Amino acid sequence: MRTLPFAMRRLDLRTERKTQLLDITAEVRRALEDQTGQAAVVFVPHTTAGIVLQASGEGATQVAVDLEAALRRIVDEEWKWKHTGEGDRNPWAHVRAALTASSVTIPLEDGKLALGDLQRIFFCEFDGPRKRQVYLAVT
Amino acid sequence: MRTLPFAMRRLDLRTERKTQLLDITAEVRRALEDQTGQAAVVFVPHTTAGIVLQASGEGATQVAVDLEAALRRIVDEEWKWKHTGEGDRNPWAHVRAALTASSVTIPLEDGKLALGDLQRIFFCEFDGPRKRQVYLAVT
Amino acid sequence: MRTLPFAMRRLDLRTERKTQLLDITAEVRRALEDQTGQAAVVFVPHTTAGIVLQASGEGATQVAVDLEAALRRIVDEEWKWKHTGEGDRNPWAHVRAALTASSVTIPLEDGKLALGDLQRIFFCEFDGPRKRQVYLAVT
């Protein structure tokens, strides 16, 4: 049992495309190694990005591509938007982010993330490419 | 005050339809009985299922049916998908799951789930019927 | 370091429009002042309201307006709904709420909410105007 509480930790990421689902499971696991607690919080401190748990393994890349395409379709850039005009404004990216999650809380079992066999943690970029961060807490 | 931390617990579920919202509030309450903590985490370890808190009481069945139908409509199986072909692939189920939540964290008050009067916990099946699980943690 | 655990706290809100994103960041910060813990849970005990973290600062009002409009567009009141008829029924409000979140968990750093620079906490009203509540827990 840890005696000092886990201090919030930051992961640095870099995305490479406008819309991109980035598998960050390995980085999150590494950052949480040897922590004792009941659950891990994965938090996105951005307003045009989000977090989802989705499929890994064979066909997983296709699931990510399908999810990227579906979110572009559900939230259409051609709609009449208010928050456009000057600068590089992107209201659709904010809406897509709002449809995913800003935080996900994953139970820990014996200090390990209790993800399902097929689950991976995806950072969802909706306005890349950019430098991004994810915050981790253990509760 | 409990002296031993609550160990993560698994609930076993069985869904009966392709798309189904299943009220699991009673099972979650029973599993958490006599626990002391600040909040309960309800976590879905699957990639074609999710969790939502939605309405109970009179008309609740209709709300669940409407939500099932709306998610089928928002994410259309007729779109051109990548992750199809061989096997029983279902990219739309992954997207519907991503639009709901993988985890919800509910405050505890005097050891009880602090749900609103009309709130119930629904497991959201998007690729049933199947055996499923929900993980519970107390933080 | 607090010696007594933080007891769940309720914030009282009042919304003014049918669909409204209400910035509650200042109220949440005030309620959590001087608390020590790893993360704060912001929870909505309603079934026609939700929570999202979204953009503040210049243009933020427009982002909120765009998000309100997009959710009205993604979930169309003109669809054929079951849960209508007698009374003031509003299945679309339940679906919009389900697409946002019922809870968000925000890491604490030195007792402060670790929000991103542009992030604010928005209560999402989908069936106002009404008196509403938000519950806060610290874990």
PDB file of C-alpha atoms in Angstrom, chain A residues 21 59-73, chain B residues 75 79-84 90-92 94-95:
ATOM      1  CA  LEU A  21      -7.816   8.234 -32.671  1.00  0.00           C
ATOM      2  CA  GLY A  59      -9.717  -4.974 -37.314  1.00  0.00           C
ATOM      3  CA  ALA A  60      -9.119  -2.374 -34.591  1.00  0.00           C
ATOM      4  CA  THR A  61      -7.580   0.136 -36.954  1.00  0.00           C
ATOM      5  CA  GLN A  62     -10.732  -0.141 -39.013  1.00  0.00           C
ATOM      6  CA  VAL A  63     -12.903   0.495 -35.957  1.00  0.00           C
ATOM      7  CA  ALA A  64     -10.919   3.668 -35.232  1.00  0.00           C
ATOM      8  CA  VAL A  65     -11.235   4.785 -38.873  1.00  0.00           C
ATOM      9  CA  ASP A  66     -14.984   4.063 -38.812  1.00  0.00           C
ATOM     10  CA  LEU A  67     -15.423   6.003 -35.581  1.00  0.00           C
ATOM     11  CA  GLU A  68     -13.490   8.971 -36.984  1.00  0.00           C
ATOM     12  CA  ALA A  69     -15.663   8.936 -40.125  1.00  0.00           C
ATOM     13  CA  ALA A  70     -18.906   8.503 -38.189  1.00  0.00           C
ATOM     14  CA  LEU A  71     -18.176  11.497 -35.949  1.00  0.00           C
ATOM     15  CA  ARG A  72     -17.434  13.617 -39.027  1.00  0.00           C
ATOM     16  CA  ARG A  73     -20.783  12.487 -40.418  1.00  0.00           C
TER      17      ARG A  73
ATOM     18  CA  VAL B  75     -25.494   5.962 -36.316  1.00  0.00           C
ATOM     19  CA  TRP B  79     -23.366   4.118 -44.110  1.00  0.00           C
ATOM     20  CA  LYS B  80     -20.292   2.940 -45.969  1.00  0.00           C
ATOM     21  CA  TRP B  81     -18.195   1.222 -43.285  1.00  0.00           C
ATOM     22  CA  LYS B  82     -14.607  -0.090 -43.364  1.00  0.00           C
ATOM     23  CA  HIS B  83     -14.824  -2.653 -40.597  1.00  0.00           C
ATOM     24  CA  THR B  84     -17.210  -5.038 -42.346  1.00  0.00           C
ATOM     25  CA  ASN B  90     -20.536  -4.334 -36.554  1.00  0.00           C
ATOM     26  CA  PRO B  91     -18.761  -0.989 -36.634  1.00  0.00           C
ATOM     27  CA  TRP B  92     -22.021   0.863 -35.906  1.00  0.00           C
ATOM     28  CA  HIS B  94     -18.782   0.384 -31.646  1.00  0.00           C
ATOM     29  CA  VAL B  95     -19.783   3.936 -32.573  1.00  0.00           C
TER      30      VAL B  95
END
